[in-house]
Coordinates of C-alpha atoms in Angstrom, one line a residue:
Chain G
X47 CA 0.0 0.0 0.0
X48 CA 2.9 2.2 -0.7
X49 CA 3.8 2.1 3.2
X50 CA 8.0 2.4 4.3
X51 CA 9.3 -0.4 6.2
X52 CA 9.6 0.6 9.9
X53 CA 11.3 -1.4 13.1
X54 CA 11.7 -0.9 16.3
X55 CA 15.2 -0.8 17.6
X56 CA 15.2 0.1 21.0
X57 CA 13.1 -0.2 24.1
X58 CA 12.9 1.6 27.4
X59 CA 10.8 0.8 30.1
X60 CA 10.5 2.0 33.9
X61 CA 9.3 0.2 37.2
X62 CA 6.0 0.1 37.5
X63 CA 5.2 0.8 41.0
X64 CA 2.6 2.5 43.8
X65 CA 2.6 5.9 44.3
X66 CA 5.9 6.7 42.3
X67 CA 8.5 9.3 44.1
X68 CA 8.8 10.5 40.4
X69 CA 6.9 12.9 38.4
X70 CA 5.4 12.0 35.1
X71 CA 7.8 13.9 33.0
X72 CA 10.4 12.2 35.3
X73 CA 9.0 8.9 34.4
X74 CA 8.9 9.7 30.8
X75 CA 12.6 11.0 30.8
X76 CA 13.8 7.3 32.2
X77 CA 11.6 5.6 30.0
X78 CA 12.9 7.4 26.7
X79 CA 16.7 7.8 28.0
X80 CA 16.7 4.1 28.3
X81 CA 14.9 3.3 24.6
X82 CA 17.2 5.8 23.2
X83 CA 20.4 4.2 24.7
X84 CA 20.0 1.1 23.6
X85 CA 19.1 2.3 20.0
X86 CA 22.4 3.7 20.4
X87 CA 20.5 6.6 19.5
X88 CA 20.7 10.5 20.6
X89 CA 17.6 12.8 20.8
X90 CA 19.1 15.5 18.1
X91 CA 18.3 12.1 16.1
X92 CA 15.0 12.1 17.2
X93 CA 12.9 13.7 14.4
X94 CA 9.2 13.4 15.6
X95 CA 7.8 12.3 19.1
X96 CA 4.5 10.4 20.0
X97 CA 3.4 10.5 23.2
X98 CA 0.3 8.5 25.0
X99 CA -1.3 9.2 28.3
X100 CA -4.6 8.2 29.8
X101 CA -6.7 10.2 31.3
X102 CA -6.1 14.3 32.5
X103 CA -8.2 13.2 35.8
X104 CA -5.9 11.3 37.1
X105 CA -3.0 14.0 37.4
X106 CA -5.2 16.8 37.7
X107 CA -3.2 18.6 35.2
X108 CA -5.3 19.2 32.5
X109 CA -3.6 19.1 28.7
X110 CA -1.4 16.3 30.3
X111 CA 0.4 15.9 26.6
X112 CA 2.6 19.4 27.3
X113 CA 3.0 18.7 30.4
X114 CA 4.8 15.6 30.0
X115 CA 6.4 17.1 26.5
X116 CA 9.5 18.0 28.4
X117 CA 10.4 14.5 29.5
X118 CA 9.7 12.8 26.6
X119 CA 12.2 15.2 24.6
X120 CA 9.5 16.7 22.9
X121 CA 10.5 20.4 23.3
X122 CA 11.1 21.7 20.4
X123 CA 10.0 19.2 18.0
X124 CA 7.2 17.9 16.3
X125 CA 5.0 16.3 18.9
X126 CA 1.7 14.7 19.3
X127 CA -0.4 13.3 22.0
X128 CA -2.7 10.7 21.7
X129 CA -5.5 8.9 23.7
X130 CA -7.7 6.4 23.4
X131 CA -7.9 5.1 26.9
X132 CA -6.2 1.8 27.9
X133 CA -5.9 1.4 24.3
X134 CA -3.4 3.8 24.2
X135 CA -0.1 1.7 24.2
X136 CA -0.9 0.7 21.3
X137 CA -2.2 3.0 19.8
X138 CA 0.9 5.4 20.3
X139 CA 3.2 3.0 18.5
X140 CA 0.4 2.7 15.5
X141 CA 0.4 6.9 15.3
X142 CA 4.9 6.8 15.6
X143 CA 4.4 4.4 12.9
X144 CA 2.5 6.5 10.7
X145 CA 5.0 9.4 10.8
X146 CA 7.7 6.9 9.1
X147 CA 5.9 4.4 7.3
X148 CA 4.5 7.6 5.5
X149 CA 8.1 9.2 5.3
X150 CA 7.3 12.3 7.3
X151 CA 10.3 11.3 9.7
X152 CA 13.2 8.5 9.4
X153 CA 13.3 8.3 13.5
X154 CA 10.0 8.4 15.6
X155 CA 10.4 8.4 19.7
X156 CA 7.6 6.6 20.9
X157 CA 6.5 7.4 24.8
X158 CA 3.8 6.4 27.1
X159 CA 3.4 7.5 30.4
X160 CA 1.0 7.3 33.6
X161 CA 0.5 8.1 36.9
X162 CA -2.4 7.1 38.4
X163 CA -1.7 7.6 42.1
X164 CA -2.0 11.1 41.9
X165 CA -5.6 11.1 42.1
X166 CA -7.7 10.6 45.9
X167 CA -8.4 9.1 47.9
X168 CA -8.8 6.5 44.5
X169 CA -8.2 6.8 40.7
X170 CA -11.5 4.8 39.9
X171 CA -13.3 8.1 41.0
X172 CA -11.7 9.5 37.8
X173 CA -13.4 6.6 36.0
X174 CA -16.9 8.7 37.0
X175 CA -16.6 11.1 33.9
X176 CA -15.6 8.5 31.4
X177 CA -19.5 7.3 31.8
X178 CA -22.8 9.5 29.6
X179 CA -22.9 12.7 31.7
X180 CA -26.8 12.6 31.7
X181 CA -28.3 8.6 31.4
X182 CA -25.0 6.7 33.1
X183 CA -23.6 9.2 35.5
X184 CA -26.7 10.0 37.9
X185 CA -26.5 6.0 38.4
X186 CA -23.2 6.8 40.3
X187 CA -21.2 4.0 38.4
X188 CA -17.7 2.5 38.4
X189 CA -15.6 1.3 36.0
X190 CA -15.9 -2.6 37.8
X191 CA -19.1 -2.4 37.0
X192 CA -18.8 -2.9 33.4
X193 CA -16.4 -5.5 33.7
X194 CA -18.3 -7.2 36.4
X195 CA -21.5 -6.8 33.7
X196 CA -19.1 -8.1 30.8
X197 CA -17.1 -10.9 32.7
X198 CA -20.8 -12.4 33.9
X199 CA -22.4 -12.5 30.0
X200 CA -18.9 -14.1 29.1
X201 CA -18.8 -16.3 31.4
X202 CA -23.3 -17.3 30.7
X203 CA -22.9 -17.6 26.7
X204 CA -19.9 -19.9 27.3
X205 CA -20.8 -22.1 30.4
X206 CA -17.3 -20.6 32.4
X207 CA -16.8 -20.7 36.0
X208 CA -15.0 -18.3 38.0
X209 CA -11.9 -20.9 38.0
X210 CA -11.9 -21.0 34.4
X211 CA -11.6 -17.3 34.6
X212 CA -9.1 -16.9 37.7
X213 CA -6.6 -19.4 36.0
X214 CA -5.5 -16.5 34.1
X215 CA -4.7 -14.6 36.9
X216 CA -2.6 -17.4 38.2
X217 CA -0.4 -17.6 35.2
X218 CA -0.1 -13.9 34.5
X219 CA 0.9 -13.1 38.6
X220 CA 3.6 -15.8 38.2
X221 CA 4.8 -15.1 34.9
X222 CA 5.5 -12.1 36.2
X223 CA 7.7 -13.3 38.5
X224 CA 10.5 -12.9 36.0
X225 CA 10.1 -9.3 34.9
X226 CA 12.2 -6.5 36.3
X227 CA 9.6 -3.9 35.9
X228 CA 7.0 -5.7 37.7
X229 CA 4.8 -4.0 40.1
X230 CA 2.6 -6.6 41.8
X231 CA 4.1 -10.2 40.7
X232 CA 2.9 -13.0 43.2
X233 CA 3.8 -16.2 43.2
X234 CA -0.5 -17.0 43.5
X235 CA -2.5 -19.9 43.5
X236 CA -6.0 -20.4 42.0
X237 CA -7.3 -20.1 45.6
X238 CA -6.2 -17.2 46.6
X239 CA -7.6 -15.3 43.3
X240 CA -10.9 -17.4 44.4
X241 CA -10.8 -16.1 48.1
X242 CA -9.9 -12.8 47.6
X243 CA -12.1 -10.0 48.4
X244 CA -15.1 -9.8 46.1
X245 CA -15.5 -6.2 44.7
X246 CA -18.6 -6.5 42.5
X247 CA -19.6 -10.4 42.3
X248 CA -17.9 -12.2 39.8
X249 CA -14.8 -9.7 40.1
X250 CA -12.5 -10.4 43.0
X251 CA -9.8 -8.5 43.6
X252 CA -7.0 -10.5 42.0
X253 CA -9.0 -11.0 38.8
X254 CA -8.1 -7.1 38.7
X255 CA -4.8 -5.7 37.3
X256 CA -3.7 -3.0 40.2
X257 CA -3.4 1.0 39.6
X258 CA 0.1 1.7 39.3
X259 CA 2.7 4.8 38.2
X260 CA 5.2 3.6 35.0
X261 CA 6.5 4.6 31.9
X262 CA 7.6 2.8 28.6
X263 CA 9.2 4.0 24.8
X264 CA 10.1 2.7 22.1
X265 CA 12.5 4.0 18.8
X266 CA 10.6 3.4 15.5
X267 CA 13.2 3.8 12.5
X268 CA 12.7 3.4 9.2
X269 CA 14.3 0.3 7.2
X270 CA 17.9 2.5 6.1
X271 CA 18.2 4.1 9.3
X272 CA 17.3 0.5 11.1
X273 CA 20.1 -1.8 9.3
X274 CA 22.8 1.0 10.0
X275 CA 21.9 0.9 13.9
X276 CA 21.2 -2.3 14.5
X277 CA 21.6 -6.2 13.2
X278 CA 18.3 -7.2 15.0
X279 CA 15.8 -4.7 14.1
X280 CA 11.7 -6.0 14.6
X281 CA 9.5 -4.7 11.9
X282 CA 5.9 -3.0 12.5
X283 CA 4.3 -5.7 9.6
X284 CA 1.0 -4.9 10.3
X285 CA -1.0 -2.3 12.3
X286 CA -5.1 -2.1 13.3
X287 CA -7.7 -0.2 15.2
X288 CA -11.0 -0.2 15.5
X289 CA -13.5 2.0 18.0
X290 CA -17.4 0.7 18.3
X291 CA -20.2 2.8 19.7
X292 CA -20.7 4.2 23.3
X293 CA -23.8 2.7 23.6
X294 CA -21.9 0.2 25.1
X295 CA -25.1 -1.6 26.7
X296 CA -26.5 -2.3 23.3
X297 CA -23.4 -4.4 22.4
X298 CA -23.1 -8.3 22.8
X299 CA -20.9 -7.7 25.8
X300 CA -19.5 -11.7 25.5
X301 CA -17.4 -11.1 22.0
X302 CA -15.1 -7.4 21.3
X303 CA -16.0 -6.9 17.7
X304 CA -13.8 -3.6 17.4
X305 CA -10.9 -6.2 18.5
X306 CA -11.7 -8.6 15.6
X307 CA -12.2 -6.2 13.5
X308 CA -8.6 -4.3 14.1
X309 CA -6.7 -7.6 14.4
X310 CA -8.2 -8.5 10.7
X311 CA -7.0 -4.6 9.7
X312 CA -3.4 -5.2 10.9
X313 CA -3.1 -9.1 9.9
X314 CA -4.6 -8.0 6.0
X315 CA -1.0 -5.8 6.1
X316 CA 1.4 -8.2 7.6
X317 CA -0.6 -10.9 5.1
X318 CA -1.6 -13.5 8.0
X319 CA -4.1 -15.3 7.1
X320 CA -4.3 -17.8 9.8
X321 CA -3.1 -16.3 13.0
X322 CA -4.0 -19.2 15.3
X323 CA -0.8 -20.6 13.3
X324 CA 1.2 -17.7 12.4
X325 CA 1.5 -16.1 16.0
X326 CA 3.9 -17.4 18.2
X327 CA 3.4 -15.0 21.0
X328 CA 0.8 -12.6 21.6
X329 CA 0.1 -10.0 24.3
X330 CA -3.0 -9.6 24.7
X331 CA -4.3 -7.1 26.8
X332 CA -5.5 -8.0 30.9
X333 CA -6.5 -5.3 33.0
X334 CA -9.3 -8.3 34.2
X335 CA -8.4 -11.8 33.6
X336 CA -11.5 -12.2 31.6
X337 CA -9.9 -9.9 29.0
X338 CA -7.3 -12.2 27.6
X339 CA -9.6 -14.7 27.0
X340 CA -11.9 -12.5 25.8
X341 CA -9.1 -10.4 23.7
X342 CA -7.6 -14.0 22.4
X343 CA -10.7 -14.4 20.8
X344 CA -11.4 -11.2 19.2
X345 CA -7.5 -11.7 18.0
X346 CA -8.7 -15.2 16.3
X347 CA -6.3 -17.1 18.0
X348 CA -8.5 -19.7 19.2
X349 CA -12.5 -20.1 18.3
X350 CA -15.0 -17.9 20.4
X351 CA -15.6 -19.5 24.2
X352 CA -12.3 -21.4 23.4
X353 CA -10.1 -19.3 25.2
X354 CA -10.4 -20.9 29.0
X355 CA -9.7 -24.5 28.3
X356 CA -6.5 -23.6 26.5
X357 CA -5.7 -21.7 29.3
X358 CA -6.5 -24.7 31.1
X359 CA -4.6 -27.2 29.3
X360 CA -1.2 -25.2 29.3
X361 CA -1.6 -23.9 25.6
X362 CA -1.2 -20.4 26.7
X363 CA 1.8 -20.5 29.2
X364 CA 5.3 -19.4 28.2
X365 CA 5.9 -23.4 27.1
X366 CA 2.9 -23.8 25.5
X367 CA 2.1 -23.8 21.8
X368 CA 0.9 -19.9 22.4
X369 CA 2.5 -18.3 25.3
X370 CA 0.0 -15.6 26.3
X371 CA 1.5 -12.6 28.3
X372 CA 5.1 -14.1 29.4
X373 CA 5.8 -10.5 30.2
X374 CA 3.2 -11.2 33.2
X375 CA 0.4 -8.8 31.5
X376 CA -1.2 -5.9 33.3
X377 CA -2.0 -8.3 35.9
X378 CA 1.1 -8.9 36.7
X379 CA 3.4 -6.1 35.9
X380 CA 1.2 -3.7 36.8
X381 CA -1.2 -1.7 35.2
X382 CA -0.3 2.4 34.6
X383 CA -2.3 2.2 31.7
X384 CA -1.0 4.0 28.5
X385 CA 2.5 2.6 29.0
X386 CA 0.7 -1.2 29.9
X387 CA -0.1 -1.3 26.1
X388 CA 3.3 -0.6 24.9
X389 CA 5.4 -2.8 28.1
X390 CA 2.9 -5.3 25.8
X391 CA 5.0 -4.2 21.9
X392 CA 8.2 -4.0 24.3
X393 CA 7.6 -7.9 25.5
X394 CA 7.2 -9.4 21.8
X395 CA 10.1 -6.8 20.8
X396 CA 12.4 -8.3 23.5
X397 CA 10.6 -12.5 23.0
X398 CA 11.4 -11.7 19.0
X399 CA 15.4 -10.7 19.5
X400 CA 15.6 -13.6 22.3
X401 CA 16.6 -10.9 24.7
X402 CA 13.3 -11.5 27.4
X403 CA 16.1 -13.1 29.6
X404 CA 13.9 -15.6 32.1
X405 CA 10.4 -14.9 30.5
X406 CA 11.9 -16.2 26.7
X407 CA 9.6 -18.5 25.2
X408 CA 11.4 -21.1 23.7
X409 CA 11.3 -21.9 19.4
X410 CA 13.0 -18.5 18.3
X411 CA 10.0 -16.6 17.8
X412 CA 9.2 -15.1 14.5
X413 CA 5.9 -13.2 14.5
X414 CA 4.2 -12.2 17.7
X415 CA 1.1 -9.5 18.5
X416 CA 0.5 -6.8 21.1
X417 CA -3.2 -5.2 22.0
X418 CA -4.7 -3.1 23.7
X419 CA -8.5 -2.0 24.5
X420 CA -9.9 1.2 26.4
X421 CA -12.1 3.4 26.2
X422 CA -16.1 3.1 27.1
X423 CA -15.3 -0.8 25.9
X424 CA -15.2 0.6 22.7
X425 CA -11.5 0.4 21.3
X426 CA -9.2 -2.3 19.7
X427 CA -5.7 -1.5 19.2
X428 CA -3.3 -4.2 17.5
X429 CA 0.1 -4.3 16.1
X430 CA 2.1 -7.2 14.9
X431 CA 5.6 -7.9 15.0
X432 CA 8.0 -9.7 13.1
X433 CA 12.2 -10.0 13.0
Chain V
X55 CA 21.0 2.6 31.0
X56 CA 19.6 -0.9 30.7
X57 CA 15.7 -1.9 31.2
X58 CA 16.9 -3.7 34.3
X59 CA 18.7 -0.9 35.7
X60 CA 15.9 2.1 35.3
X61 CA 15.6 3.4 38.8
X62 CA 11.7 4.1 40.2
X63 CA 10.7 4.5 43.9
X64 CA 7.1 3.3 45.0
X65 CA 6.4 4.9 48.5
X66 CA 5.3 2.7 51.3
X67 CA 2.1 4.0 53.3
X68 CA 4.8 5.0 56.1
X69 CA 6.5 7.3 53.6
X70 CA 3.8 8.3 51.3
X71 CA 2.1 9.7 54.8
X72 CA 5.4 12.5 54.9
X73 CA 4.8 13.4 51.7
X74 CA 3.5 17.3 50.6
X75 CA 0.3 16.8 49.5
X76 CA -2.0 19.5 47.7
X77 CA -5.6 18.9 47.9
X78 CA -7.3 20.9 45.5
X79 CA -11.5 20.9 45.6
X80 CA -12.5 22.3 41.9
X81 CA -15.7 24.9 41.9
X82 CA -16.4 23.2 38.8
X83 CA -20.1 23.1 38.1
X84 CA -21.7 21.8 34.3
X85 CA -24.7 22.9 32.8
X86 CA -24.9 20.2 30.4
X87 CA -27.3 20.2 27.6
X88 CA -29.3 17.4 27.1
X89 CA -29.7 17.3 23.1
X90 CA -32.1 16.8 21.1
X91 CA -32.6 12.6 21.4
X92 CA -32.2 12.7 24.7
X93 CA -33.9 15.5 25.6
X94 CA -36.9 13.4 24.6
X95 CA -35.8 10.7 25.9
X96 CA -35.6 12.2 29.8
X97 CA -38.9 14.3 29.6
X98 CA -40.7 11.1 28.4
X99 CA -38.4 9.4 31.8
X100 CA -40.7 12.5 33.6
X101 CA -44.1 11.1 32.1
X102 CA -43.4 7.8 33.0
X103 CA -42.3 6.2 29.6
X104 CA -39.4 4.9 28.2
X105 CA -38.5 6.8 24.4
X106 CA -36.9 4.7 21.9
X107 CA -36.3 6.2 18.4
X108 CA -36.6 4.1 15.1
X109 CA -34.4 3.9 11.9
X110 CA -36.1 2.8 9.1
X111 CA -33.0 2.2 7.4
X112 CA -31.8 -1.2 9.4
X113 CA -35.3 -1.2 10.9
X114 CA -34.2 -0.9 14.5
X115 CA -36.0 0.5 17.8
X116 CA -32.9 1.5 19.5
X117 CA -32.3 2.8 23.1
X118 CA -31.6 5.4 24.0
X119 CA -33.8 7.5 21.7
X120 CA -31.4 9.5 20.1
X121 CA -31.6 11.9 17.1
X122 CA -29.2 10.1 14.4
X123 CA -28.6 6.1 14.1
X124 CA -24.7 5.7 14.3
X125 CA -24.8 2.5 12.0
X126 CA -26.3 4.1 9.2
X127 CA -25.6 7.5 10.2
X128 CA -28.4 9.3 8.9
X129 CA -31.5 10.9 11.2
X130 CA -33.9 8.7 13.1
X131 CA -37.2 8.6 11.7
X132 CA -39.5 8.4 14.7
X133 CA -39.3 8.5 18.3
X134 CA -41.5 5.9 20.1
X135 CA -42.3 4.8 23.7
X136 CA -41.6 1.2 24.3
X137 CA -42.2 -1.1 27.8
X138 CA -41.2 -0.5 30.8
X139 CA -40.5 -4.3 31.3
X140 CA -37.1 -6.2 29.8
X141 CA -35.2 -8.8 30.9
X142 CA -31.5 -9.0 32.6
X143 CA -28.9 -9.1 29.7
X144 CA -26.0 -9.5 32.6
X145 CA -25.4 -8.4 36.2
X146 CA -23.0 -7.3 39.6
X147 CA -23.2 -7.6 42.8
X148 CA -20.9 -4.7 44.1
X149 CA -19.5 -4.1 47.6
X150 CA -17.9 -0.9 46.2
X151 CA -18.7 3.0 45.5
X152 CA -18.1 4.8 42.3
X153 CA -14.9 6.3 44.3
X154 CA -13.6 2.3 45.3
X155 CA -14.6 3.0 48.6
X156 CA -16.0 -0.3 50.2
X157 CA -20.1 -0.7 51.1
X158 CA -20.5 -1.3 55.5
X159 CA -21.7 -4.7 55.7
X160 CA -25.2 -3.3 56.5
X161 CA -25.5 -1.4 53.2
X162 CA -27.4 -2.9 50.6
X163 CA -25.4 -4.0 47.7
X164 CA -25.6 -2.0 44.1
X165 CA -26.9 -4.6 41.8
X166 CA -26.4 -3.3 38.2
X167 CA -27.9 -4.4 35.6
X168 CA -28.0 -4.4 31.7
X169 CA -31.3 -4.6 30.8
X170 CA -32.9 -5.4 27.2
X171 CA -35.7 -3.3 27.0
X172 CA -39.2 -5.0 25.9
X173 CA -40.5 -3.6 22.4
X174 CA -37.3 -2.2 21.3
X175 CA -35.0 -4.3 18.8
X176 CA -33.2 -7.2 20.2
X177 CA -30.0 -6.3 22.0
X178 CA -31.1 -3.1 23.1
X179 CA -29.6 -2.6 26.6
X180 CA -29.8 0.2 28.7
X181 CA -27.8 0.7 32.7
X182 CA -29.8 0.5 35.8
X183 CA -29.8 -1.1 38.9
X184 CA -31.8 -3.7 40.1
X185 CA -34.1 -3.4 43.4
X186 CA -36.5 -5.4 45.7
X187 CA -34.5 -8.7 45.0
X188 CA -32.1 -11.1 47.1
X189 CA -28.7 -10.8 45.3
X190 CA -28.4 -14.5 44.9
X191 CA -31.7 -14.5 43.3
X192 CA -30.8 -12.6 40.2
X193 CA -30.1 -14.4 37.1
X194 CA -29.8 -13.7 33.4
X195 CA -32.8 -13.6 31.4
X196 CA -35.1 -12.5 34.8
X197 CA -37.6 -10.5 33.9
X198 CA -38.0 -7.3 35.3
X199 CA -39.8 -4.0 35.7
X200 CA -39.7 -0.3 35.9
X201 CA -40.4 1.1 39.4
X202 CA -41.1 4.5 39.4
X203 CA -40.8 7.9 41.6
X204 CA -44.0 9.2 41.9
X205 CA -45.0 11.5 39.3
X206 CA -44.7 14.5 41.2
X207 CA -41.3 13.7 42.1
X208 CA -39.5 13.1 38.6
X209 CA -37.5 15.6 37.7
X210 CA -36.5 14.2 33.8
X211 CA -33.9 12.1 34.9
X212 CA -32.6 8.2 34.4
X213 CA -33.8 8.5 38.4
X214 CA -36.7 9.0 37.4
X215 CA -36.6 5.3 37.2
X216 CA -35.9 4.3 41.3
X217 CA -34.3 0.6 39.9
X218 CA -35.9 -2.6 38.3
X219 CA -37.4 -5.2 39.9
X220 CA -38.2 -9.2 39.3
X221 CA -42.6 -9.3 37.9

């Protein structure tokens, strides 16, 4: 489609932790420093900056893009924010993308950054405002209970207990384990997800990824600028996004359409025709463990209402045909949610060059995918990978 | 610097209590307007009826009434009441607040609900909460029913509607 080659060809990536001692613009300096460095790169060689941050409410500081310019080396350059909710760490590697497949820039600087802790006494009284201001809000909802809504009609059309659901919990917690930046890894059984505190009946609170403070980047080059800096650069072979309708209620709350339908967008480009084969790694997005099933699906790596027995059977952990989240996922690592999404392109990055240290999936990876959904459950973001 | 080496400091409670913080309370107040859909929509809520509008293009009755149909994007054609009955698409039982805080064990639980909406098209959900039932006695596919604030009290809000309960 006339597009340029892109890779990425360095990664940075900060803690994710509670209440962060840092700033955003601090986090986002670490974060970039670090993805520049190892791209052996400098930021005069940065042409245009993306940046991607979630909400203003959570900060309080309203225009949150400028305010984080500084530390993502955007002063003084082109530089755009974007949000689409937690679909945002995606989607801000799909925008850096676009400046140099479309030749506008040779070196993009890809940020995401979040700091959820800012906000009292809890950031899910941010989540208020996300809801209609006149037929939702005056019903005084939360955020869990759309996911509690969406987990249950899963869980009906498919015949799925709670266990079937918590399993992914398990794996993500303990995959997590092995990741330096990880926030909240436990070394958790399927009855502690079980008996932990319910928060809105089927959620518990260890099906929930927790709020945290991080920041992760990523260097996009295009294919000249990528072979002169580095022998293993991963190409961008296919990118997809998707947003349905805020009516969210009048949705079939058991299948993400918008997911499908931006997997088929960015497979169509990287010519993948049968994913379920193709993939060797994907990162699906898990803020709830219900998600990666539920995101697995709208991906078409398995067949709808498939999702929990592979989980089951081993298919999806980090020796299994599939490895699903070896990073450890949002449940795991943490969940500060515009730079979740792109930890997510940063895990198949590092699986792709073998460099994911303990969490490498064995089979020299090929082709993996990273998503990410947000929004009023309204948004599919998906890019795929390939060395 | 090396992803493994990136320094970041997460306060414990202990320290995060030293900390400066600025609590800032917003005079922010929103006169919203309510449209021209919904407008309808929450002044039927005030007579007691539920306002769907139609598209004759993909022959839908969809909820909320609303002035244009975002599938084929082109002006409703009628707005019309429908039941206040529908059944429970899905469900929660929540222990929590909008704000996370946690219910007191006394407090009665928020139920929410999706529910489809009798006489409107298949699939057409709207968000309430459900009322006058035992938590464990929900299920999908109950059917349920409108219970109303007394006319005098409706103001032309989704209140309007107290919650839903089993018929």
């Amino acid at each position: 489609m006339g597009f340029r080659k892109v890779a990425i060809v360095g990664a940075g990536i900060t803690k994710f932790v509670r209440r962060a001692q840092e700033t955003g613009p601090e986090m986002s300096y670490l974060a970039s420093k670090t993805a520049l460095d190892q791209a052996g790169l400098k930021l005069k060689d940065v042409e245009m900056i993306t940046l991607g941050s979630a909400p203003d409410a959570f900060d309080g500081v309203h225009m949150k893009g400028e305010y984080l310019l500084s530390g993502a080396g955007g002063n003084n350059k082109p530089y755009i924010r974007n949000f689409v909710g937690g679909g945002t760490g995606v989607f801000a590697p799909i925008h850096g993308w676009m400046h140099v497949a479309s030749g506008a820039c040779d070196v993009c600087l890809v940020v995401c950054s979040e700091k959820m802790s800012s906000c009292h006494p809890h950031p899910q009284g941010a989540f208020l405002t996300i809801f209609d201001h006149t037929t939702e809000q005056p019903l005084k909802p939360t955020l869990i209970w759309i996911f509690a809504l969406e987990m249950r009609r899963y869980m009906e059309t498919y015949g799925l207990s709670k266990a079937d659901i918590a399993r992914v919990a398990v794996k993500n917690k303990n995959n997590a384990l092995d990741h330096p930046s990880a926030q909240v890894a436990e070394a958790v059984t399927l009855d502690d997800v079980l008996n932990s505190e319910v928060l809105a009946e089927p959620v518990h609170r260890l099906d929930i990824s927790p709020a945290s403070d991080g920041a992760a980047a990523v260097v996009l080059a295009s294919e000249e600028v990528a072979k002169r800096l580095t022998d293993k650069p991963v190409w961008i072979d296919g990118v997809g996004w998707n947003l349905d309708t805020a009516y969210w209620a009048t949705k079939d709350l058991y299948y993400p359409r918008y997911v499908e339908k931006a997997a088929r967008m960015a497979y169509e480009m990287a010519g993948i025709t049968e994913p379920h084969k193709e993939i060797q790694v994907a990162e699906p997005y898990d803020p709830f463990d219900y998600k990666e099933l539920h995101h697995m699906e709208g991906l078409l790596l398995c067949e709808r209402g498939e999702a929990a027995r592979l989980t089951a059977e081993g298919f999806t952990a980090r020796t299994g045909n599939l490895p699903t989240c070896p990073s450890g996922g949002a449940l795991g690592v943490g969940n500060p949610i515009a730079a979740t999404g792109l930890m997510k392109v940063i895990e198949i990055f590092l699986q792709l060059r073998e460099e994911a240290g303990k969490r490498q999936i064995p089979g020299k990876p090929r082709v993996g995918v990273a998503q990410a959904w947000g929004d009023l459950m309204q948004v599919g973001t998906v890019i795929v990978l390939r060395r | 610097m090396k992803i493994e080496n990136v320094p970041m400091k997460g306060l414990s409670s202990e320290e995060y209590e030293k900390t400066l913080k600025i609590p800032w309370n917003p005079n922010l107040q929103y006169a919203w307007d309510n449209g021209i859909g919904i407008g309808k929509y929450l002044h039927a809520l005030k007579e007691g009826k539920i306002l769907a509008s139609y598209c004759e293009k993909c022959n839908r009755i969809i909820l909320p009434a609303r002035a244009f149909c975002e599938m084929c994007w082109r002006p409703t054609d009628a707005y019309l009441p429908v039941q206040d009955t529908g059944i429970v698409n899905t469900f929660a039982i929540c222990h929590v607040n909008w704000d996370a805080s946690r219910l007191k064990p006394n407090e009665p639980r928020h139920i929410p609900a999706v529910i489809e909406i009798d006489g409107a098209s298949p699939g057409q959900g709207i968000l309430h909460l459900l009322g006058n039932v035992e938590p464990s006695k929900v299920k999908i596919g109950m059917k349920v029913k409108a219970v109303w604030k007394p006319a005098e009290e409706r103001t032309g809000s989704i209140t309007d509607i107290l919650f839903f309960e089993p018929y």
